[in-house]
Amino acid sequence: MPTITAEEVDSHRQELIAYCYRFFGSYADAEDAVQETMLRAWRRADTFRSDSSTRTWIYSIATNVCLDMRKAPSRRALPMDLNGPGDVPSDNRPLRTRPDESWIGPLPGRFLPQPEDPADAAQQRDSLRLAFVAALQTLPVLQRIVLILRDALAWSAAECAELLKTTVPSVNSALTRARRTLGTKALPQRVGTGSDVRTADAYVTAFERYDVDALVELLSAEAEFSMPPFELWLRGRLAIREWWRGPGAVCRGSRVVPTSSNGCPAVAVYHPREDGTYGAFAVHVLDIDDGQITAITHFMGAGVFGDFELPAEIL
């Protein structure tokens, strides 16, 4: 007879989505991995030992699923991981794109774990930021898993060793190598402030008015602006201002719905239509540090809105 219930297994679904997302950089892949984890867990329920942790057992299954699903040697990235910043095109030539599976995707905010401890909550939030998730994809698989467990989820070295069926020194060695590889891209230590909330609110107001000067005032000097699947990305207030006054002006008159993604504020932008409705266009994920926007990442298409459980059109 199974010694663990379906309810106990399912209670870990939300945090497993975030765990698998960090591994893949894709919400769709994370969903598939967690679904397979749930199936394997229930089929193997009779192998669960009551003297072991339910969480360690289910994470062990999820880790093996991720290893089975990984698509080497390809990895997902952000535009700034592939080339230097570009310039706003001066003509109407099409921008270069890459297939969707080339890019880090967004994680809807409903999957952000909510630990009771504020420090743990901040760590969970920061470990889902897009730049950190992209950096994780550069690591060898074992180092990636260890770094996620140790630095993002605050597991002990002993817990990691039990899950991976290895030794504590091996875990510590993998963690050291992973941190050294990431260097300045290692897990950021940020504390959200009231000014960050005010900045996100101001972005909503300025974007609906399409007040470019007000939008630029919200940016840090070296803010980054990207739009997967396009390879082009921009850096700095001047370049981003030029985009908003040029190609970006198609967003004039849009409606904006606040949401959240990857531990950050986000907005869903709907473009006006001739029939008076507004159609889904893009979700903007806003990285905000000390009241200034340091990165805006745009994710376009109706499929993204479906992932966020947002309507395809609004009135």
C-alpha positions as protocol buffer text, in pm:
chain_id: "A"
residue {
  index: 1
  type: MET
  ca { x: 0 y: 0 z: 0 }
}
residue {
  index: 2
  type: PRO
  ca { x: 125 y: 353 z: -75 }
}
residue {
  index: 3
  type: THR
  ca { x: 272 y: 526 z: 229 }
}
residue {
  index: 4
  type: ILE
  ca { x: 224 y: 875 z: 87 }
}
residue {
  index: 5
  type: THR
  ca { x: -97 y: 1033 z: -38 }
}
residue {
  index: 6
  type: ALA
  ca { x: -169 y: 1210 z: -365 }
}
residue {
  index: 7
  type: GLU
  ca { x: -247 y: 1524 z: -165 }
}
residue {
  index: 8
  type: GLU
  ca { x: 98 y: 1518 z: -4 }
}
residue {
  index: 9
  type: VAL
  ca { x: 263 y: 1481 z: -344 }
}
residue {
  index: 10
  type: ASP
  ca { x: 52 y: 1755 z: -502 }
}
residue {
  index: 11
  type: SER
  ca { x: 126 y: 1999 z: -218 }
}
residue {
  index: 12
  type: HIS
  ca { x: 476 y: 2042 z: -364 }
}
residue {
  index: 13
  type: ARG
  ca { x: 357 y: 2126 z: -717 }
}
residue {
  index: 14
  type: GLN
  ca { x: 402 y: 2504 z: -698 }
}
residue {
  index: 15
  type: GLU
  ca { x: 755 y: 2500 z: -561 }
}
residue {
  index: 16
  type: LEU
  ca { x: 850 y: 2225 z: -807 }
}
residue {
  index: 17
  type: ILE
  ca { x: 739 y: 2445 z: -1098 }
}
residue {
  index: 18
  type: ALA
  ca { x: 982 y: 2713 z: -977 }
}
residue {
  index: 19
  type: TYR
  ca { x: 1257 y: 2453 z: -922 }
}
residue {
  index: 20
  type: CYS
  ca { x: 1223 y: 2301 z: -1269 }
}
residue {
  index: 21
  type: TYR
  ca { x: 1188 y: 2646 z: -1426 }
}
residue {
  index: 22
  type: ARG
  ca { x: 1526 y: 2746 z: -1285 }
}
residue {
  index: 23
  type: PHE
  ca { x: 1673 y: 2431 z: -1439 }
}
residue {
  index: 24
  type: PHE
  ca { x: 1522 y: 2477 z: -1789 }
}
residue {
  index: 25
  type: GLY
  ca { x: 1453 y: 2851 z: -1817 }
}
residue {
  index: 26
  type: SER
  ca { x: 1114 y: 2761 z: -1965 }
}
residue {
  index: 27
  type: TYR
  ca { x: 773 y: 2756 z: -1799 }
}
residue {
  index: 28
  type: ALA
  ca { x: 637 y: 2506 z: -2055 }
}
residue {
  index: 29
  type: ASP
  ca { x: 926 y: 2265 z: -1992 }
}
residue {
  index: 30
  type: ALA
  ca { x: 883 y: 2310 z: -1617 }
}
residue {
  index: 31
  type: GLU
  ca { x: 512 y: 2226 z: -1643 }
}
residue {
  index: 32
  type: ASP
  ca { x: 592 y: 1911 z: -1842 }
}
residue {
  index: 33
  type: ALA
  ca { x: 860 y: 1810 z: -1593 }
}
residue {
  index: 34
  type: VAL
  ca { x: 634 y: 1856 z: -1292 }
}
residue {
  index: 35
  type: GLN
  ca { x: 352 y: 1664 z: -1456 }
}
residue {
  index: 36
  type: GLU
  ca { x: 590 y: 1375 z: -1517 }
}
residue {
  index: 37
  type: THR
  ca { x: 719 y: 1408 z: -1160 }
}
residue {
  index: 38
  type: MET
  ca { x: 366 y: 1376 z: -1022 }
}
residue {
  index: 39
  type: LEU
  ca { x: 305 y: 1062 z: -1230 }
}
residue {
  index: 40
  type: ARG
  ca { x: 632 y: 900 z: -1128 }
}
residue {
  index: 41
  type: ALA
  ca { x: 579 y: 991 z: -763 }
}
residue {
  index: 42
  type: TRP
  ca { x: 236 y: 830 z: -750 }
}
residue {
  index: 43
  type: ARG
  ca { x: 355 y: 519 z: -933 }
}
residue {
  index: 44
  type: ARG
  ca { x: 641 y: 487 z: -686 }
}
residue {
  index: 45
  type: ALA
  ca { x: 447 y: 584 z: -375 }
}
residue {
  index: 46
  type: ASP
  ca { x: 509 y: 243 z: -223 }
}
residue {
  index: 47
  type: THR
  ca { x: 885 y: 310 z: -234 }
}
residue {
  index: 48
  type: PHE
  ca { x: 858 y: 612 z: -5 }
}
residue {
  index: 49
  type: ARG
  ca { x: 1012 y: 549 z: 335 }
}
residue {
  index: 50
  type: SER
  ca { x: 846 y: 716 z: 629 }
}
residue {
  index: 51
  type: ASP
  ca { x: 1186 y: 786 z: 785 }
}
residue {
  index: 52
  type: SER
  ca { x: 1285 y: 1013 z: 495 }
}
residue {
  index: 53
  type: SER
  ca { x: 1170 y: 1363 z: 403 }
}
residue {
  index: 54
  type: THR
  ca { x: 876 y: 1387 z: 164 }
}
residue {
  index: 55
  type: ARG
  ca { x: 1035 y: 1697 z: 14 }
}
residue {
  index: 56
  type: THR
  ca { x: 1372 y: 1529 z: -49 }
}
residue {
  index: 57
  type: TRP
  ca { x: 1197 y: 1228 z: -204 }
}
residue {
  index: 58
  type: ILE
  ca { x: 983 y: 1433 z: -442 }
}
residue {
  index: 59
  type: TYR
  ca { x: 1273 y: 1664 z: -534 }
}
residue {
  index: 60
  type: SER
  ca { x: 1485 y: 1359 z: -614 }
}
residue {
  index: 61
  type: ILE
  ca { x: 1221 y: 1242 z: -860 }
}
residue {
  index: 62
  type: ALA
  ca { x: 1190 y: 1591 z: -1010 }
}
residue {
  index: 63
  type: THR
  ca { x: 1568 y: 1617 z: -1051 }
}
residue {
  index: 64
  type: ASN
  ca { x: 1581 y: 1286 z: -1237 }
}
residue {
  index: 65
  type: VAL
  ca { x: 1296 y: 1401 z: -1461 }
}
residue {
  index: 66
  type: CYS
  ca { x: 1486 y: 1721 z: -1542 }
}
residue {
  index: 67
  type: LEU
  ca { x: 1796 y: 1519 z: -1626 }
}
residue {
  index: 68
  type: ASP
  ca { x: 1592 y: 1290 z: -1852 }
}
residue {
  index: 69
  type: MET
  ca { x: 1429 y: 1586 z: -2030 }
}
residue {
  index: 70
  type: ARG
  ca { x: 1729 y: 1812 z: -2082 }
}
residue {
  index: 71
  type: LYS
  ca { x: 1804 y: 1888 z: -2444 }
}
residue {
  index: 72
  type: ALA
  ca { x: 2182 y: 1905 z: -2465 }
}
residue {
  index: 73
  type: PRO
  ca { x: 2379 y: 2075 z: -2605 }
}
residue {
  index: 74
  type: SER
  ca { x: 2132 y: 2359 z: -2670 }
}
residue {
  index: 75
  type: ARG
  ca { x: 2059 y: 2608 z: -2395 }
}
residue {
  index: 76
  type: ARG
  ca { x: 1824 y: 2901 z: -2354 }
}
residue {
  index: 77
  type: ALA
  ca { x: 1955 y: 3255 z: -2322 }
}
residue {
  index: 78
  type: LEU
  ca { x: 1864 y: 3623 z: -2324 }
}
residue {
  index: 79
  type: PRO
  ca { x: 1963 y: 3850 z: -2614 }
}
residue {
  index: 80
  type: MET
  ca { x: 2240 y: 4015 z: -2411 }
}
residue {
  index: 81
  type: ASP
  ca { x: 2403 y: 3673 z: -2360 }
}
residue {
  index: 82
  type: LEU
  ca { x: 2452 y: 3633 z: -2737 }
}
residue {
  index: 83
  type: ASN
  ca { x: 2584 y: 3966 z: -2864 }
}
residue {
  index: 84
  type: GLY
  ca { x: 2652 y: 4326 z: -2770 }
}
residue {
  index: 85
  type: PRO
  ca { x: 2392 y: 4604 z: -2757 }
}
residue {
  index: 86
  type: GLY
  ca { x: 2262 y: 4723 z: -3092 }
}
residue {
  index: 87
  type: ASP
  ca { x: 2122 y: 5041 z: -3241 }
}
residue {
  index: 88
  type: VAL
  ca { x: 1765 y: 5131 z: -3323 }
}
residue {
  index: 89
  type: PRO
  ca { x: 1723 y: 5050 z: -3695 }
}
residue {
  index: 90
  type: SER
  ca { x: 1690 y: 5355 z: -3917 }
}
residue {
  index: 91
  type: ASP
  ca { x: 1474 y: 5177 z: -4175 }
}
residue {
  index: 92
  type: ASN
  ca { x: 1195 y: 4920 z: -4183 }
}
residue {
  index: 93
  type: ARG
  ca { x: 1414 y: 4615 z: -4235 }
}
residue {
  index: 94
  type: PRO
  ca { x: 1297 y: 4317 z: -4027 }
}
residue {
  index: 95
  type: LEU
  ca { x: 1484 y: 4240 z: -3708 }
}
residue {
  index: 96
  type: ARG
  ca { x: 1670 y: 3909 z: -3684 }
}
residue {
  index: 97
  type: THR
  ca { x: 1499 y: 3644 z: -3475 }
}
residue {
  index: 98
  type: ARG
  ca { x: 1577 y: 3303 z: -3328 }
}
residue {
  index: 99
  type: PRO
  ca { x: 1337 y: 3015 z: -3257 }
}
residue {
  index: 100
  type: ASP
  ca { x: 1134 y: 3035 z: -2936 }
}
residue {
  index: 101
  type: GLU
  ca { x: 1325 y: 2743 z: -2784 }
}
residue {
  index: 102
  type: SER
  ca { x: 1642 y: 2956 z: -2797 }
}
residue {
  index: 103
  type: TRP
  ca { x: 1516 y: 3198 z: -2533 }
}
residue {
  index: 104
  type: ILE
  ca { x: 1462 y: 3214 z: -2160 }
}
residue {
  index: 105
  type: GLY
  ca { x: 1088 y: 3253 z: -2105 }
}
residue {
  index: 106
  type: PRO
  ca { x: 895 y: 3424 z: -1825 }
}
residue {
  index: 107
  type: LEU
  ca { x: 755 y: 3253 z: -1517 }
}
residue {
  index: 108
  type: PRO
  ca { x: 408 y: 3375 z: -1411 }
}
residue {
  index: 109
  type: GLY
  ca { x: 409 y: 3534 z: -1068 }
}
residue {
  index: 110
  type: ARG
  ca { x: 162 y: 3285 z: -919 }
}
residue {
  index: 111
  type: PHE
  ca { x: 445 y: 3030 z: -901 }
}
residue {
  index: 112
  type: LEU
  ca { x: 667 y: 3244 z: -679 }
}
residue {
  index: 113
  type: PRO
  ca { x: 710 y: 3050 z: -352 }
}
residue {
  index: 114
  type: GLN
  ca { x: 612 y: 3246 z: -40 }
}
residue {
  index: 115
  type: PRO
  ca { x: 829 y: 3139 z: 256 }
}
residue {
  index: 116
  type: GLU
  ca { x: 737 y: 3293 z: 591 }
}
residue {
  index: 117
  type: ASP
  ca { x: 1090 y: 3419 z: 657 }
}
residue {
  index: 118
  type: PRO
  ca { x: 1149 y: 3754 z: 474 }
}
residue {
  index: 119
  type: ALA
  ca { x: 1511 y: 3666 z: 395 }
}
residue {
  index: 120
  type: ASP
  ca { x: 1407 y: 3333 z: 243 }
}
residue {
  index: 121
  type: ALA
  ca { x: 1133 y: 3508 z: 46 }
}
residue {
  index: 122
  type: ALA
  ca { x: 1385 y: 3758 z: -95 }
}
residue {
  index: 123
  type: GLN
  ca { x: 1622 y: 3476 z: -187 }
}
residue {
  index: 124
  type: GLN
  ca { x: 1346 y: 3284 z: -366 }
}
residue {
  index: 125
  type: ARG
  ca { x: 1242 y: 3598 z: -553 }
}
residue {
  index: 126
  type: ASP
  ca { x: 1591 y: 3700 z: -662 }
}
residue {
  index: 127
  type: SER
  ca { x: 1677 y: 3347 z: -777 }
}
residue {
  index: 128
  type: LEU
  ca { x: 1395 y: 3369 z: -1033 }
}
residue {
  index: 129
  type: ARG
  ca { x: 1514 y: 3691 z: -1195 }
}
residue {
  index: 130
  type: LEU
  ca { x: 1566 y: 3645 z: -1566 }
}
residue {
  index: 131
  type: ALA
  ca { x: 1938 y: 3730 z: -1570 }
}
residue {
  index: 132
  type: PHE
  ca { x: 2012 y: 3477 z: -1296 }
}
residue {
  index: 133
  type: VAL
  ca { x: 1805 y: 3203 z: -1463 }
}
residue {
  index: 134
  type: ALA
  ca { x: 1993 y: 3271 z: -1788 }
}
residue {
  index: 135
  type: ALA
  ca { x: 2325 y: 3247 z: -1604 }
}
residue {
  index: 136
  type: LEU
  ca { x: 2223 y: 2911 z: -1458 }
}
residue {
  index: 137
  type: GLN
  ca { x: 2191 y: 2769 z: -1810 }
}
residue {
  index: 138
  type: THR
  ca { x: 2566 y: 2817 z: -1865 }
}
residue {
  index: 139
  type: LEU
  ca { x: 2656 y: 2575 z: -1585 }
}
residue {
  index: 140
  type: PRO
  ca { x: 2719 y: 2201 z: -1618 }
}
residue {
  index: 141
  type: VAL
  ca { x: 2413 y: 2008 z: -1504 }
}
residue {
  index: 142
  type: LEU
  ca { x: 2542 y: 1895 z: -1163 }
}
residue {
  index: 143
  type: GLN
  ca { x: 2668 y: 2243 z: -1075 }
}
residue {
  index: 144
  type: ARG
  ca { x: 2338 y: 2393 z: -1186 }
}
residue {
  index: 145
  type: ILE
  ca { x: 2137 y: 2159 z: -963 }
}
residue {
  index: 146
  type: VAL
  ca { x: 2364 y: 2213 z: -662 }
}
residue {
  index: 147
  type: LEU
  ca { x: 2359 y: 2592 z: -701 }
}
residue {
  index: 148
  type: ILE
  ca { x: 1978 y: 2596 z: -725 }
}
residue {
  index: 149
  type: LEU
  ca { x: 1939 y: 2377 z: -418 }
}
residue {
  index: 150
  type: ARG
  ca { x: 2204 y: 2548 z: -206 }
}
residue {
  index: 151
  type: ASP
  ca { x: 2181 y: 2916 z: -304 }
}
residue {
  index: 152
  type: ALA
  ca { x: 1822 y: 2949 z: -427 }
}
residue {
  index: 153
  type: LEU
  ca { x: 1642 y: 2703 z: -199 }
}
residue {
  index: 154
  type: ALA
  ca { x: 1883 y: 2715 z: 99 }
}
residue {
  index: 155
  type: TRP
  ca { x: 1924 y: 2339 z: 127 }
}
residue {
  index: 156
  type: SER
  ca { x: 2212 y: 2218 z: 340 }
}
residue {
  index: 157
  type: ALA
  ca { x: 2507 y: 2038 z: 183 }
}
residue {
  index: 158
  type: ALA
  ca { x: 2396 y: 1720 z: 360 }
}
residue {
  index: 159
  type: GLU
  ca { x: 2044 y: 1745 z: 213 }
}
residue {
  index: 160
  type: CYS
  ca { x: 2189 y: 1796 z: -135 }
}
residue {
  index: 161
  type: ALA
  ca { x: 2422 y: 1501 z: -94 }
}
residue {
  index: 162
  type: GLU
  ca { x: 2130 y: 1279 z: 10 }
}
residue {
  index: 163
  type: LEU
  ca { x: 1923 y: 1387 z: -290 }
}
residue {
  index: 164
  type: LEU
  ca { x: 2206 y: 1345 z: -539 }
}
residue {
  index: 165
  type: LYS
  ca { x: 2338 y: 1027 z: -376 }
}
residue {
  index: 166
  type: THR
  ca { x: 2685 y: 1174 z: -341 }
}
residue {
  index: 167
  type: THR
  ca { x: 2909 y: 1312 z: -66 }
}
residue {
  index: 168
  type: VAL
  ca { x: 2908 y: 1646 z: 112 }
}
residue {
  index: 169
  type: PRO
  ca { x: 3260 y: 1731 z: -17 }
}
residue {
  index: 170
  type: SER
  ca { x: 3140 y: 1664 z: -374 }
}
residue {
  index: 171
  type: VAL
  ca { x: 2845 y: 1897 z: -322 }
}
residue {
  index: 172
  type: ASN
  ca { x: 3067 y: 2170 z: -177 }
}
residue {
  index: 173
  type: SER
  ca { x: 3313 y: 2134 z: -464 }
}
residue {
  index: 174
  type: ALA
  ca { x: 3037 y: 2164 z: -725 }
}
residue {
  index: 175
  type: LEU
  ca { x: 2897 y: 2470 z: -547 }
}
residue {
  index: 176
  type: THR
  ca { x: 3238 y: 2641 z: -537 }
}
residue {
  index: 177
  type: ARG
  ca { x: 3293 y: 2580 z: -908 }
}
residue {
  index: 178
  type: ALA
  ca { x: 2943 y: 2704 z: -995 }
}
residue {
  index: 179
  type: ARG
  ca { x: 2986 y: 3025 z: -797 }
}
residue {
  index: 180
  type: ARG
  ca { x: 3326 y: 3084 z: -955 }
}
residue {
  index: 181
  type: THR
  ca { x: 3183 y: 3034 z: -1304 }
}
residue {
  index: 182
  type: LEU
  ca { x: 2895 y: 3276 z: -1248 }
}
residue {
  index: 183
  type: GLY
  ca { x: 3115 y: 3541 z: -1088 }
}
residue {
  index: 184
  type: THR
  ca { x: 2930 y: 3872 z: -1099 }
}
residue {
  index: 185
  type: LYS
  ca { x: 2618 y: 3696 z: -1224 }
}
residue {
  index: 186
  type: ALA
  ca { x: 2586 y: 3500 z: -900 }
}
residue {
  index: 187
  type: LEU
  ca { x: 2263 y: 3525 z: -702 }
}
residue {
  index: 188
  type: PRO
  ca { x: 2194 y: 3896 z: -637 }
}
residue {
  index: 189
  type: GLN
  ca { x: 2110 y: 4013 z: -288 }
}
residue {
  index: 190
  type: ARG
  ca { x: 1842 y: 4277 z: -329 }
}
residue {
  index: 191
  type: VAL
  ca { x: 1582 y: 4408 z: -90 }
}
residue {
  index: 192
  type: GLY
  ca { x: 1256 y: 4528 z: -242 }
}
residue {
  index: 193
  type: THR
  ca { x: 1149 y: 4872 z: -129 }
}
residue {
  index: 194
  type: GLY
  ca { x: 844 y: 5091 z: -145 }
}
residue {
  index: 195
  type: SER
  ca { x: 1021 y: 5293 z: -414 }
}
residue {
  index: 196
  type: ASP
  ca { x: 1024 y: 4982 z: -637 }
}
residue {
  index: 197
  type: VAL
  ca { x: 647 y: 4956 z: -609 }
}
residue {
  index: 198
  type: ARG
  ca { x: 610 y: 5325 z: -687 }
}
residue {
  index: 199
  type: THR
  ca { x: 835 y: 5286 z: -990 }
}
residue {
  index: 200
  type: ALA
  ca { x: 622 y: 5000 z: -1125 }
}
residue {
  index: 201
  type: ASP
  ca { x: 305 y: 5205 z: -1072 }
}
residue {
  index: 202
  type: ALA
  ca { x: 464 y: 5503 z: -1245 }
}
residue {
  index: 203
  type: TYR
  ca { x: 559 y: 5283 z: -1542 }
}
residue {
  index: 204
  type: VAL
  ca { x: 195 y: 5175 z: -1583 }
}
residue {
  index: 205
  type: THR
  ca { x: 75 y: 5536 z: -1576 }
}
residue {
  index: 206
  type: ALA
  ca { x: 344 y: 5666 z: -1812 }
}
residue {
  index: 207
  type: PHE
  ca { x: 303 y: 5381 z: -2060 }
}
residue {
  index: 208
  type: GLU
  ca { x: -74 y: 5423 z: -2086 }
}
residue {
  index: 209
  type: ARG
  ca { x: -18 y: 5795 z: -2155 }
}
residue {
  index: 210
  type: TYR
  ca { x: 277 y: 5698 z: -2373 }
}
residue {
  index: 211
  type: ASP
  ca { x: 477 y: 5972 z: -2206 }
}
residue {
  index: 212
  type: VAL
  ca { x: 826 y: 5888 z: -2328 }
}
residue {
  index: 213
  type: ASP
  ca { x: 1000 y: 6149 z: -2115 }
}
residue {
  index: 214
  type: ALA
  ca { x: 833 y: 6012 z: -1801 }
}
residue {
  index: 215
  type: LEU
  ca { x: 926 y: 5656 z: -1899 }
}
residue {
  index: 216
  type: VAL
  ca { x: 1290 y: 5749 z: -1955 }
}
residue {
  index: 217
  type: GLU
  ca { x: 1303 y: 5915 z: -1611 }
}
residue {
  index: 218
  type: LEU
  ca { x: 1228 y: 5574 z: -1456 }
}
residue {
  index: 219
  type: LEU
  ca { x: 1532 y: 5409 z: -1616 }
}
residue {
  index: 220
  type: SER
  ca { x: 1878 y: 5361 z: -1472 }
}
residue {
  index: 221
  type: ALA
  ca { x: 2161 y: 5504 z: -1682 }
}
residue {
  index: 222
  type: GLU
  ca { x: 2261 y: 5160 z: -1814 }
}
residue {
  index: 223
  type: ALA
  ca { x: 1912 y: 5007 z: -1839 }
}
residue {
  index: 224
  type: GLU
  ca { x: 1876 y: 4712 z: -2077 }
}
residue {
  index: 225
  type: PHE
  ca { x: 1585 y: 4664 z: -2318 }
}
residue {
  index: 226
  type: SER
  ca { x: 1520 y: 4334 z: -2498 }
}
residue {
  index: 227
  type: MET
  ca { x: 1241 y: 4162 z: -2691 }
}
residue {
  index: 228
  type: PRO
  ca { x: 1288 y: 3787 z: -2747 }
}
residue {
  index: 229
  type: PRO
  ca { x: 1261 y: 3634 z: -3008 }
}
residue {
  index: 230
  type: PHE
  ca { x: 1448 y: 3934 z: -3158 }
}
residue {
  index: 231
  type: GLU
  ca { x: 1826 y: 3927 z: -3123 }
}
residue {
  index: 232
  type: LEU
  ca { x: 1845 y: 4306 z: -3096 }
}
residue {
  index: 233
  type: TRP
  ca { x: 1877 y: 4457 z: -2752 }
}
residue {
  index: 234
  type: LEU
  ca { x: 1947 y: 4811 z: -2639 }
}
residue {
  index: 235
  type: ARG
  ca { x: 2140 y: 4966 z: -2352 }
}
residue {
  index: 236
  type: GLY
  ca { x: 2102 y: 5310 z: -2198 }
}
residue {
  index: 237
  type: ARG
  ca { x: 1843 y: 5582 z: -2177 }
}
residue {
  index: 238
  type: LEU
  ca { x: 1923 y: 5743 z: -2513 }
}
residue {
  index: 239
  type: ALA
  ca { x: 1885 y: 5422 z: -2713 }
}
residue {
  index: 240
  type: ILE
  ca { x: 1566 y: 5321 z: -2534 }
}
residue {
  index: 241
  type: ARG
  ca { x: 1421 y: 5670 z: -2578 }
}
residue {
  index: 242
  type: GLU
  ca { x: 1496 y: 5645 z: -2951 }
}
residue {
  index: 243
  type: TRP
  ca { x: 1311 y: 5311 z: -2968 }
}
residue {
  index: 244
  type: TRP
  ca { x: 1007 y: 5445 z: -2785 }
}
residue {
  index: 245
  type: ARG
  ca { x: 994 y: 5749 z: -3013 }
}
residue {
  index: 246
  type: GLY
  ca { x: 1048 y: 5532 z: -3322 }
}
residue {
  index: 247
  type: PRO
  ca { x: 937 y: 5168 z: -3370 }
}
residue {
  index: 248
  type: GLY
  ca { x: 793 y: 5151 z: -3019 }
}
residue {
  index: 249
  type: ALA
  ca { x: 537 y: 5420 z: -3096 }
}
residue {
  index: 250
  type: VAL
  ca { x: 302 y: 5145 z: -3219 }
}
residue {
  index: 251
  type: CYS
  ca { x: 222 y: 5104 z: -2848 }
}
residue {
  index: 252
  type: ARG
  ca { x: 69 y: 5451 z: -2825 }
}
residue {
  index: 253
  type: GLY
  ca { x: -288 y: 5425 z: -2695 }
}
residue {
  index: 254
  type: SER
  ca { x: -236 y: 5084 z: -2534 }
}
residue {
  index: 255
  type: ARG
  ca { x: -404 y: 4958 z: -2220 }
}
residue {
  index: 256
  type: VAL
  ca { x: -184 y: 4818 z: -1946 }
}
residue {
  index: 257
  type: VAL
  ca { x: -269 y: 4553 z: -1685 }
}
residue {
  index: 258
  type: PRO
  ca { x: -30 y: 4506 z: -1388 }
}
residue {
  index: 259
  type: THR
  ca { x: 90 y: 4153 z: -1318 }
}
residue {
  index: 260
  type: SER
  ca { x: 412 y: 3991 z: -1192 }
}
residue {
  index: 261
  type: SER
  ca { x: 680 y: 3759 z: -1328 }
}
residue {
  index: 262
  type: ASN
  ca { x: 1010 y: 3613 z: -1214 }
}
residue {
  index: 263
  type: GLY
  ca { x: 991 y: 3780 z: -875 }
}
residue {
  index: 264
  type: CYS
  ca { x: 950 y: 4120 z: -1043 }
}
residue {
  index: 265
  type: PRO
  ca { x: 668 y: 4358 z: -1130 }
}
residue {
  index: 266
  type: ALA
  ca { x: 538 y: 4310 z: -1483 }
}
residue {
  index: 267
  type: VAL
  ca { x: 274 y: 4464 z: -1707 }
}
residue {
  index: 268
  type: ALA
  ca { x: 58 y: 4314 z: -1979 }
}
residue {
  index: 269
  type: VAL
  ca { x: 23 y: 4550 z: -2275 }
}
residue {
  index: 270
  type: TYR
  ca { x: -286 y: 4540 z: -2499 }
}
residue {
  index: 271
  type: HIS
  ca { x: -286 y: 4721 z: -2833 }
}
residue {
  index: 272
  type: PRO
  ca { x: -595 y: 4912 z: -2954 }
}
residue {
  index: 273
  type: ARG
  ca { x: -798 y: 4761 z: -3239 }
}
residue {
  index: 274
  type: GLU
  ca { x: -1027 y: 4921 z: -3493 }
}
residue {
  index: 275
  type: ASP
  ca { x: -1334 y: 4762 z: -3331 }
}
residue {
  index: 276
  type: GLY
  ca { x: -1262 y: 4938 z: -3000 }
}
residue {
  index: 277
  type: THR
  ca { x: -1122 y: 4633 z: -2821 }
}
residue {
  index: 278
  type: TYR
  ca { x: -761 y: 4584 z: -2711 }
}
residue {
  index: 279
  type: GLY
  ca { x: -561 y: 4278 z: -2817 }
}
residue {
  index: 280
  type: ALA
  ca { x: -285 y: 4100 z: -2627 }
}
residue {
  index: 281
  type: PHE
  ca { x: 57 y: 4222 z: -2741 }
}
residue {
  index: 282
  type: ALA
  ca { x: 338 y: 4175 z: -2489 }
}
residue {
  index: 283
  type: VAL
  ca { x: 423 y: 4121 z: -2123 }
}
residue {
  index: 284
  type: HIS
  ca { x: 697 y: 4355 z: -1996 }
}
residue {
  index: 285
  type: VAL
  ca { x: 903 y: 4219 z: -1705 }
}
residue {
  index: 286
  type: LEU
  ca { x: 1056 y: 4506 z: -1506 }
}
residue {
  index: 287
  type: ASP
  ca { x: 1379 y: 4455 z: -1313 }
}
residue {
  index: 288
  type: ILE
  ca { x: 1385 y: 4734 z: -1056 }
}
residue {
  index: 289
  type: ASP
  ca { x: 1672 y: 4813 z: -821 }
}
residue {
  index: 290
  type: ASP
  ca { x: 1663 y: 5098 z: -570 }
}
residue {
  index: 291
  type: GLY
  ca { x: 1368 y: 5261 z: -744 }
}
residue {
  index: 292
  type: GLN
  ca { x: 1514 y: 5254 z: -1096 }
}
residue {
  index: 293
  type: ILE
  ca { x: 1432 y: 5017 z: -1382 }
}
residue {
  index: 294
  type: THR
  ca { x: 1749 y: 4830 z: -1475 }
}
residue {
  index: 295
  type: ALA
  ca { x: 1599 y: 4601 z: -1740 }
}
residue {
  index: 296
  type: ILE
  ca { x: 1279 y: 4569 z: -1942 }
}
residue {
  index: 297
  type: THR
  ca { x: 1227 y: 4231 z: -2108 }
}
residue {
  index: 298
  type: HIS
  ca { x: 933 y: 4198 z: -2348 }
}
residue {
  index: 299
  type: PHE
  ca { x: 765 y: 3863 z: -2411 }
}
residue {
  index: 300
  type: MET
  ca { x: 526 y: 3873 z: -2703 }
}
residue {
  index: 301
  type: GLY
  ca { x: 235 y: 3663 z: -2824 }
}
residue {
  index: 302
  type: ALA
  ca { x: -101 y: 3533 z: -2712 }
}
residue {
  index: 303
  type: GLY
  ca { x: 61 y: 3218 z: -2572 }
}
residue {
  index: 304
  type: VAL
  ca { x: 241 y: 3422 z: -2308 }
}
residue {
  index: 305
  type: PHE
  ca { x: -89 y: 3578 z: -2199 }
}
residue {
  index: 306
  type: GLY
  ca { x: -238 y: 3229 z: -2168 }
}
residue {
  index: 307
  type: ASP
  ca { x: 49 y: 3122 z: -1941 }
}
residue {
  index: 308
  type: PHE
  ca { x: -24 y: 3423 z: -1720 }
}
residue {
  index: 309
  type: GLU
  ca { x: -398 y: 3341 z: -1721 }
}
residue {
  index: 310
  type: LEU
  ca { x: -465 y: 3679 z: -1882 }
}
residue {
  index: 311
  type: PRO
  ca { x: -738 y: 3735 z: -2143 }
}
residue {
  index: 312
  type: ALA
  ca { x: -647 y: 3756 z: -2511 }
}
residue {
  index: 313
  type: GLU
  ca { x: -846 y: 4079 z: -2539 }
}
residue {
  index: 314
  type: ILE
  ca { x: -999 y: 4341 z: -2314 }
}
residue {
  index: 315
  type: LEU
  ca { x: -1260 y: 4610 z: -2370 }
}
